[in-house]
Short mmCIF file of C-alpha atoms and ligand atoms in Angstrom, two decimals:
data_model
loop_
_atom_site.label_atom_id
_atom_site.label_comp_id
_atom_site.label_asym_id
_atom_site.label_seq_id
_atom_site.Cartn_x
_atom_site.Cartn_y
_atom_site.Cartn_z
CA MET L 19 4.28 28.62 -5.24
CA LYS L 20 1.66 26.85 -3.13
CA LYS L 21 3.05 25.84 0.28
CA VAL L 22 1.41 22.65 1.53
CA PRO L 23 2.18 21.72 5.14
CA ILE L 24 2.18 17.94 5.73
CA LEU L 25 2.57 15.49 8.60
CA ILE L 26 4.07 12.01 8.35
CA ILE L 27 2.70 9.61 10.96
CA GLY L 28 4.83 6.48 11.23
CA PHE L 29 8.47 7.05 10.28
CA GLY L 30 9.57 3.50 9.48
CA VAL L 31 10.69 2.19 6.09
CA ILE L 32 7.77 3.78 4.23
CA GLY L 33 7.37 7.03 6.20
CA SER L 34 11.07 7.90 6.20
CA GLY L 35 11.30 6.73 2.56
CA VAL L 36 8.59 9.23 1.63
CA ALA L 37 10.55 12.00 3.41
CA ARG L 38 13.62 11.11 1.38
CA VAL L 39 11.72 11.07 -1.91
CA ILE L 40 9.99 14.39 -1.11
CA SER L 41 13.43 15.88 -0.54
CA GLU L 42 14.89 14.40 -3.73
CA LYS L 43 11.92 15.46 -5.87
CA LYS L 44 11.46 18.89 -4.29
CA GLU L 45 12.60 20.91 -7.31
CA VAL L 46 10.69 18.80 -9.84
CA ILE L 47 7.46 19.11 -7.83
CA ARG L 48 7.97 22.85 -7.47
CA SER L 49 8.66 23.49 -11.12
CA LYS L 50 6.10 21.07 -12.62
CA TYR L 51 3.22 21.57 -10.21
CA GLY L 52 4.00 24.77 -8.29
CA ILE L 53 3.73 22.86 -5.02
CA ASP L 54 6.11 23.06 -2.08
CA PHE L 55 5.47 20.26 0.40
CA GLU L 56 6.58 21.42 3.82
CA LEU L 57 7.06 18.72 6.43
CA VAL L 58 5.90 20.25 9.73
CA GLY L 59 5.55 17.16 11.92
CA ILE L 60 6.61 13.53 12.24
CA GLY L 61 4.76 11.14 14.53
CA GLU L 62 6.53 8.13 16.02
CA HIS L 63 5.42 5.63 18.67
CA ASN L 64 7.64 7.22 21.33
CA GLY L 65 7.42 10.90 20.45
CA CYS L 66 7.13 13.46 17.68
CA VAL L 67 9.21 15.95 15.76
CA VAL L 68 7.28 19.22 15.56
CA CYS L 69 8.42 22.30 13.69
CA PRO L 70 5.84 24.62 12.07
CA GLU L 71 8.67 26.40 10.19
CA GLY L 72 9.53 23.16 8.40
CA ILE L 73 11.62 20.06 9.05
CA ASP L 74 14.39 19.15 6.60
CA PRO L 75 13.03 15.78 5.37
CA MET L 76 16.46 14.44 4.40
CA GLU L 77 17.93 15.31 7.80
CA ALA L 78 15.03 13.50 9.48
CA HIS L 79 15.47 10.51 7.16
CA LYS L 80 19.18 10.31 7.97
CA LEU L 81 18.59 10.58 11.71
CA LYS L 82 16.03 7.78 11.46
CA GLN L 83 18.55 5.59 9.58
CA GLU L 84 20.95 6.10 12.47
CA GLY L 85 18.22 5.23 14.98
CA ALA L 86 18.52 8.76 16.36
CA LEU L 87 15.35 10.64 15.41
CA ASN L 88 15.02 11.56 19.08
CA ARG L 89 18.17 13.68 18.71
CA HIS L 90 16.36 16.00 16.31
CA PRO L 91 16.32 19.54 17.80
CA CYS L 92 12.49 19.62 17.49
CA TRP L 93 11.92 16.20 19.10
CA LYS L 94 9.15 16.09 21.72
CA SER L 95 9.49 12.98 23.79
CA GLY L 96 6.23 11.34 24.76
CA MET L 97 4.01 13.49 22.50
CA ASN L 98 1.59 11.22 20.69
CA SER L 99 0.50 11.27 17.07
CA ILE L 100 -3.15 11.96 17.86
CA ASP L 101 -2.17 15.24 19.56
CA LEU L 102 0.20 16.02 16.70
CA ILE L 103 -2.62 15.61 14.16
CA LYS L 104 -5.04 17.67 16.25
CA GLU L 105 -2.68 20.46 17.26
CA VAL L 106 -0.31 21.11 14.39
CA GLY L 107 -1.59 23.04 11.39
CA ALA L 108 -1.21 20.88 8.27
CA ASP L 109 -3.26 20.21 5.13
CA ILE L 110 -2.38 16.56 4.58
CA VAL L 111 -1.60 13.65 6.91
CA ILE L 112 0.46 10.82 5.47
CA GLU L 113 -0.43 7.75 7.53
CA ALA L 114 2.32 5.12 7.31
CA THR L 115 2.22 3.26 10.62
CA PRO L 116 2.51 -0.55 10.59
CA THR L 117 -0.49 -2.50 9.31
CA ASN L 118 -2.75 -4.19 11.83
CA ILE L 119 -5.48 -6.07 10.02
CA ASN L 120 -7.39 -7.08 13.14
CA SER L 121 -8.09 -3.72 14.74
CA GLY L 122 -6.69 -1.37 12.09
CA GLU L 123 -4.94 0.50 14.92
CA PRO L 124 -3.18 2.81 15.46
CA GLY L 125 -3.73 3.91 11.85
CA LEU L 126 -7.52 3.88 12.12
CA SER L 127 -7.56 6.42 14.97
CA HIS L 128 -4.99 8.57 13.20
CA MET L 129 -7.12 8.70 10.06
CA MET L 130 -10.36 9.43 11.92
CA THR L 131 -8.63 12.18 13.93
CA ALA L 132 -7.29 13.68 10.71
CA PHE L 133 -10.72 13.69 9.06
CA ASN L 134 -12.34 15.30 12.11
CA ALA L 135 -9.60 17.94 12.01
CA LYS L 136 -10.48 18.56 8.30
CA LYS L 137 -7.15 17.21 7.08
CA HIS L 138 -6.74 15.12 3.92
CA VAL L 139 -5.29 11.63 4.38
CA VAL L 140 -2.88 9.82 2.08
CA THR L 141 -1.92 6.34 3.21
CA SER L 142 -0.09 3.11 2.46
CA ASN L 143 -1.62 1.42 5.51
CA LYS L 144 -3.83 -1.54 4.55
CA GLY L 145 -5.14 -2.34 8.04
CA PRO L 146 -7.62 0.52 8.59
CA LEU L 147 -8.91 0.13 5.03
CA ALA L 148 -9.44 -3.60 5.42
CA VAL L 149 -11.28 -3.08 8.71
CA ALA L 150 -13.36 0.09 8.20
CA PHE L 151 -13.21 1.21 4.60
CA GLN L 152 -16.73 2.59 4.14
CA LYS L 153 -16.70 4.28 7.55
CA LEU L 154 -13.47 6.10 6.67
CA ARG L 155 -14.72 7.05 3.21
CA LYS L 156 -17.91 8.50 4.67
CA MET L 157 -16.00 10.44 7.35
CA ALA L 158 -13.75 11.97 4.70
CA GLU L 159 -16.79 12.91 2.62
CA LYS L 160 -18.64 14.40 5.60
CA ASN L 161 -15.64 16.56 6.49
CA GLY L 162 -15.05 17.64 2.89
CA VAL L 163 -11.54 16.22 2.67
CA HIS L 164 -9.79 13.75 0.37
CA PHE L 165 -8.86 10.18 1.25
CA ARG L 166 -6.28 8.57 -1.03
CA PHE L 167 -4.69 5.13 -0.64
CA GLU L 168 -3.06 4.12 -3.92
CA ALA L 169 0.03 2.86 -2.05
CA SER L 170 -2.00 0.35 -0.04
CA VAL L 171 -2.53 -2.00 -3.00
CA GLY L 172 0.27 -3.09 -5.29
CA GLY L 173 2.92 -0.61 -4.07
CA ALA L 174 4.00 1.34 -7.14
CA MET L 175 1.26 0.03 -9.45
CA PRO L 176 -1.27 2.80 -10.11
CA VAL L 177 -4.41 0.67 -10.11
CA LEU L 178 -6.84 2.82 -8.11
CA ASN L 179 -5.84 6.02 -9.85
CA LEU L 180 -6.01 4.25 -13.21
CA VAL L 181 -9.63 3.36 -12.54
CA ARG L 182 -10.54 6.76 -11.09
CA GLU L 183 -8.74 9.03 -13.52
CA THR L 184 -8.48 7.11 -16.78
CA LEU L 185 -11.13 4.40 -16.94
CA GLN L 186 -13.93 6.65 -15.60
CA ALA L 187 -16.40 5.73 -18.33
CA ASN L 188 -15.86 1.99 -17.95
CA ASP L 189 -17.77 -0.49 -15.86
CA ILE L 190 -15.19 -2.65 -14.13
CA LEU L 191 -16.48 -6.19 -14.53
CA GLY L 192 -13.74 -8.17 -12.84
CA ILE L 193 -10.30 -7.94 -11.28
CA GLU L 194 -7.67 -10.63 -10.91
CA GLY L 195 -4.03 -10.49 -10.05
CA ILE L 196 -0.99 -11.20 -7.95
CA LEU L 197 -1.02 -8.77 -5.03
CA ASN L 198 1.68 -10.23 -2.81
CA GLY L 199 5.33 -10.08 -3.82
CA THR L 200 6.49 -12.47 -1.09
CA CYS L 201 4.28 -15.31 -2.32
CA ASN L 202 5.19 -14.62 -5.91
CA TYR L 203 8.89 -14.74 -5.03
CA ILE L 204 8.49 -17.97 -3.09
CA LEU L 205 6.53 -19.71 -5.87
CA THR L 206 8.91 -18.46 -8.56
CA ARG L 207 12.01 -19.68 -6.70
CA MET L 208 10.43 -23.01 -5.78
CA SER L 209 9.45 -23.51 -9.40
CA THR L 210 12.69 -22.46 -11.11
CA GLU L 211 15.17 -23.85 -8.55
CA GLY L 212 13.17 -26.74 -7.10
CA LEU L 213 13.89 -25.36 -3.62
CA PRO L 214 11.75 -26.27 -0.61
CA TYR L 215 9.22 -23.82 0.79
CA GLU L 216 10.96 -23.10 4.13
CA HIS L 217 14.24 -22.21 2.43
CA VAL L 218 12.69 -19.67 0.04
CA LEU L 219 10.50 -18.18 2.74
CA SER L 220 13.60 -17.15 4.69
CA GLU L 221 15.09 -15.73 1.48
CA ALA L 222 11.94 -13.66 0.96
CA GLN L 223 12.21 -12.37 4.53
CA GLU L 224 15.79 -11.31 3.85
CA LEU L 225 14.57 -9.26 0.88
CA GLY L 226 12.61 -7.17 3.38
CA ILE L 227 9.25 -7.35 1.61
CA ALA L 228 7.57 -9.97 3.79
CA GLU L 229 5.18 -8.83 6.51
CA ALA L 230 6.57 -8.72 10.08
CA ASP L 231 4.67 -11.99 10.55
CA PRO L 232 5.10 -13.76 7.18
CA THR L 233 2.08 -15.96 7.93
CA TYR L 234 0.06 -13.01 6.64
CA ASP L 235 1.81 -13.36 3.28
CA VAL L 236 1.87 -17.13 2.81
CA GLU L 237 -1.63 -17.78 4.12
CA GLY L 238 -3.06 -15.27 1.66
CA ILE L 239 -4.28 -12.77 4.28
CA ASP L 240 -2.25 -9.87 2.88
CA THR L 241 -3.64 -10.58 -0.60
CA ALA L 242 -7.16 -10.77 0.86
CA CYS L 243 -6.75 -7.34 2.53
CA LYS L 244 -5.67 -5.78 -0.74
CA LEU L 245 -8.56 -7.46 -2.52
CA VAL L 246 -10.93 -6.03 0.10
CA ILE L 247 -9.61 -2.54 -0.62
CA LEU L 248 -10.16 -3.05 -4.36
CA ALA L 249 -13.64 -4.54 -3.78
CA ASN L 250 -14.69 -1.62 -1.57
CA ALA L 251 -13.05 1.16 -3.56
CA ILE L 252 -13.77 -0.01 -7.11
CA PHE L 253 -16.93 -2.11 -6.74
CA GLY L 254 -18.45 -0.12 -3.87
CA MET L 255 -18.74 -3.30 -1.78
CA ASN L 256 -18.68 -3.28 2.00
CA VAL L 257 -16.56 -6.32 2.82
CA SER L 258 -13.82 -6.98 5.34
CA TYR L 259 -11.16 -9.61 4.85
CA LYS L 260 -13.39 -12.10 6.64
CA GLY L 261 -15.69 -11.83 3.61
CA VAL L 262 -13.00 -13.27 1.33
CA ASP L 263 -12.51 -17.00 0.61
CA VAL L 264 -8.80 -17.51 1.27
CA THR L 265 -6.38 -20.34 0.57
CA GLY L 266 -2.65 -19.63 0.87
CA ILE L 267 0.43 -21.27 -0.62
CA THR L 268 1.70 -23.30 2.33
CA GLN L 269 0.55 -26.63 0.89
CA ILE L 270 2.22 -26.20 -2.49
CA THR L 271 5.16 -28.52 -3.04
CA PRO L 272 8.09 -28.28 -5.48
CA GLU L 273 6.68 -31.47 -7.06
CA ALA L 274 3.32 -29.80 -7.79
CA LEU L 275 5.14 -26.87 -9.35
CA LYS L 276 7.24 -29.23 -11.47
CA LEU L 277 4.17 -31.11 -12.73
CA ALA L 278 2.49 -27.80 -13.60
CA SER L 279 5.61 -26.61 -15.39
CA ASP L 280 5.87 -29.78 -17.46
CA ASP L 281 2.34 -29.04 -18.71
CA GLY L 282 3.18 -25.40 -19.55
CA TYR L 283 1.79 -23.79 -16.41
CA VAL L 284 2.99 -21.89 -13.37
CA ILE L 285 1.16 -21.82 -10.03
CA LYS L 286 0.35 -18.32 -8.76
CA LEU L 287 -1.52 -16.99 -5.74
CA ILE L 288 -4.34 -15.11 -7.43
CA GLY L 289 -6.79 -12.70 -5.85
CA GLU L 290 -9.97 -12.20 -7.82
CA ILE L 291 -13.29 -10.42 -7.80
CA GLN L 292 -15.66 -11.57 -10.51
CA ASP L 293 -19.15 -10.12 -10.91
CA GLU L 294 -21.25 -10.52 -7.76
CA ASN L 295 -19.22 -13.44 -6.38
CA ARG L 296 -17.37 -13.37 -3.07
CA PRO L 297 -13.79 -12.12 -3.50
CA ARG L 298 -11.44 -15.10 -3.57
CA VAL L 299 -7.74 -15.75 -2.96
CA ALA L 300 -6.33 -19.12 -4.03
CA PRO L 301 -3.42 -20.71 -5.87
CA ARG L 302 -4.27 -21.14 -9.56
CA LEU L 303 -2.67 -22.69 -12.59
CA VAL L 304 -1.67 -19.94 -15.03
CA PRO L 305 -0.32 -20.65 -18.55
CA LYS L 306 3.34 -19.62 -18.76
CA ASP L 307 2.62 -17.14 -21.56
CA HIS L 308 -0.38 -15.53 -19.80
CA PRO L 309 -0.11 -11.82 -18.78
CA LEU L 310 -0.56 -12.84 -15.11
CA ALA L 311 2.49 -15.12 -15.23
CA VAL L 312 4.96 -12.53 -13.92
CA GLY L 313 7.87 -13.78 -11.82
CA GLY L 314 9.98 -12.78 -8.84
CA THR L 315 8.58 -10.19 -6.47
CA LEU L 316 6.44 -8.50 -9.14
CA ASN L 317 2.73 -7.79 -8.72
CA VAL L 318 0.22 -7.75 -11.57
CA ILE L 319 -3.43 -6.76 -11.93
CA SER L 320 -5.81 -7.39 -14.82
CA LEU L 321 -8.98 -5.33 -15.01
CA ARG L 322 -11.87 -6.61 -17.13
CA THR L 323 -13.82 -3.62 -18.40
CA ASP L 324 -16.82 -3.11 -20.70
CA LEU L 325 -15.32 -0.46 -22.99
CA ALA L 326 -11.57 -0.90 -22.82
CA GLY L 327 -11.58 -4.71 -22.67
CA GLU L 328 -8.78 -6.14 -20.61
CA ILE L 329 -6.10 -3.87 -19.12
CA THR L 330 -3.14 -5.41 -17.34
CA ILE L 331 -0.54 -3.54 -15.32
CA THR L 332 2.49 -4.98 -13.62
CA GLY L 333 5.10 -3.51 -11.31
CA ARG L 334 6.78 -3.53 -7.94
CA GLY L 335 4.35 -4.15 -5.13
CA ALA L 336 6.61 -3.21 -2.23
CA GLY L 337 9.67 -1.17 -1.28
CA ALA L 338 10.11 2.30 0.22
CA VAL L 339 10.88 4.19 -2.99
CA GLU L 340 8.27 2.32 -5.06
CA THR L 341 5.55 2.88 -2.46
CA SER L 342 6.60 6.54 -2.24
CA SER L 343 5.85 6.86 -5.96
CA SER L 344 2.18 6.15 -5.21
CA ILE L 345 2.14 8.34 -2.10
CA LEU L 346 3.62 11.27 -4.02
CA SER L 347 1.08 10.75 -6.80
CA ASP L 348 -1.74 10.93 -4.24
CA LEU L 349 -0.23 13.99 -2.55
CA ILE L 350 -0.01 15.87 -5.82
CA SER L 351 -3.49 14.87 -6.94
CA VAL L 352 -4.99 15.98 -3.59
CA CYS L 353 -3.35 19.39 -4.09
CA GLU L 354 -4.67 19.63 -7.63
CA ALA L 355 -8.21 18.45 -6.85
N1 LIG C 406 4.29 -8.27 2.25
C1 LIG C 406 3.78 -7.53 1.14
C2 LIG C 406 4.18 -8.26 -0.14
C3 LIG C 406 4.34 -6.13 1.17
O1 LIG C 406 4.97 -9.21 -0.08
O2 LIG C 406 3.68 -7.91 -1.20
C4 LIG C 406 3.59 -5.13 0.33
O3 LIG C 406 2.27 -4.93 0.76
#
């Protein structure tokens, strides 16, 4: 059995969700892959849990649910995550702090600290990737460690790993898709129920998938960040979200959706990268029977390739358990690399 000590930085919905899933899947991961992930540290904004002998991930998850992580016997009040990453022996850092697309912080510093400490990074955090993708990739390379971020785009949908592990021989010629579940939910509900925008936006917030500031969803910024990650990771571009042409969904009315529907179309917020063009996010008419016409909170991505033709995957783009699926996939593949 290979023991792999890990740190989780950011113990919110995603970070504590990962702890829960690691606990639930412990036996499967041991028997299928011979790996024993041992949680040795948790970083939060107001302190850390540190225990080199191993933290019970389910106990930590439960304490977090009760708002009482600071009652953990190994809680160190005031210790910061940078010191945790530097000082505690671990192979992999899971970075799951909240996304900040302007500065990328605090995730950016956590990732850079991890690379300098020769630790692999697995993340769901879009901000640092949208701000400094190539810098982070180069730092990981220079330090001889892995940098995996499947969970940052499309939640559970395995798009980056699909390209890296399965479509290796293909040139990827174009990418288009729905990368924001909140917008998809809003447009679907407005279209099927004829409800006004403001009403469905608050519904989407209640579902818990909208960004803390839902402007990022409805103005297309979240989609643009994910597109930037795809552009940089798959096409080797060096763009930030400011290099994306972005139009959101705030101007779309129930009447426009009705007119589209009468003609056999739905309106979707589509992110696309085609050939050498600037990445673009904008509402587009999509035929109702088209593979991109998925409803509700679903995400979808179509890859245009030279050998395989068109490949379309769809799935849940948000949620703690769904995002953990991608994080676990990255954790296992780092161990097997
Ligand atoms: N706010 C995002 C969405 C969450 O609605 O898709 C996942 O990145």
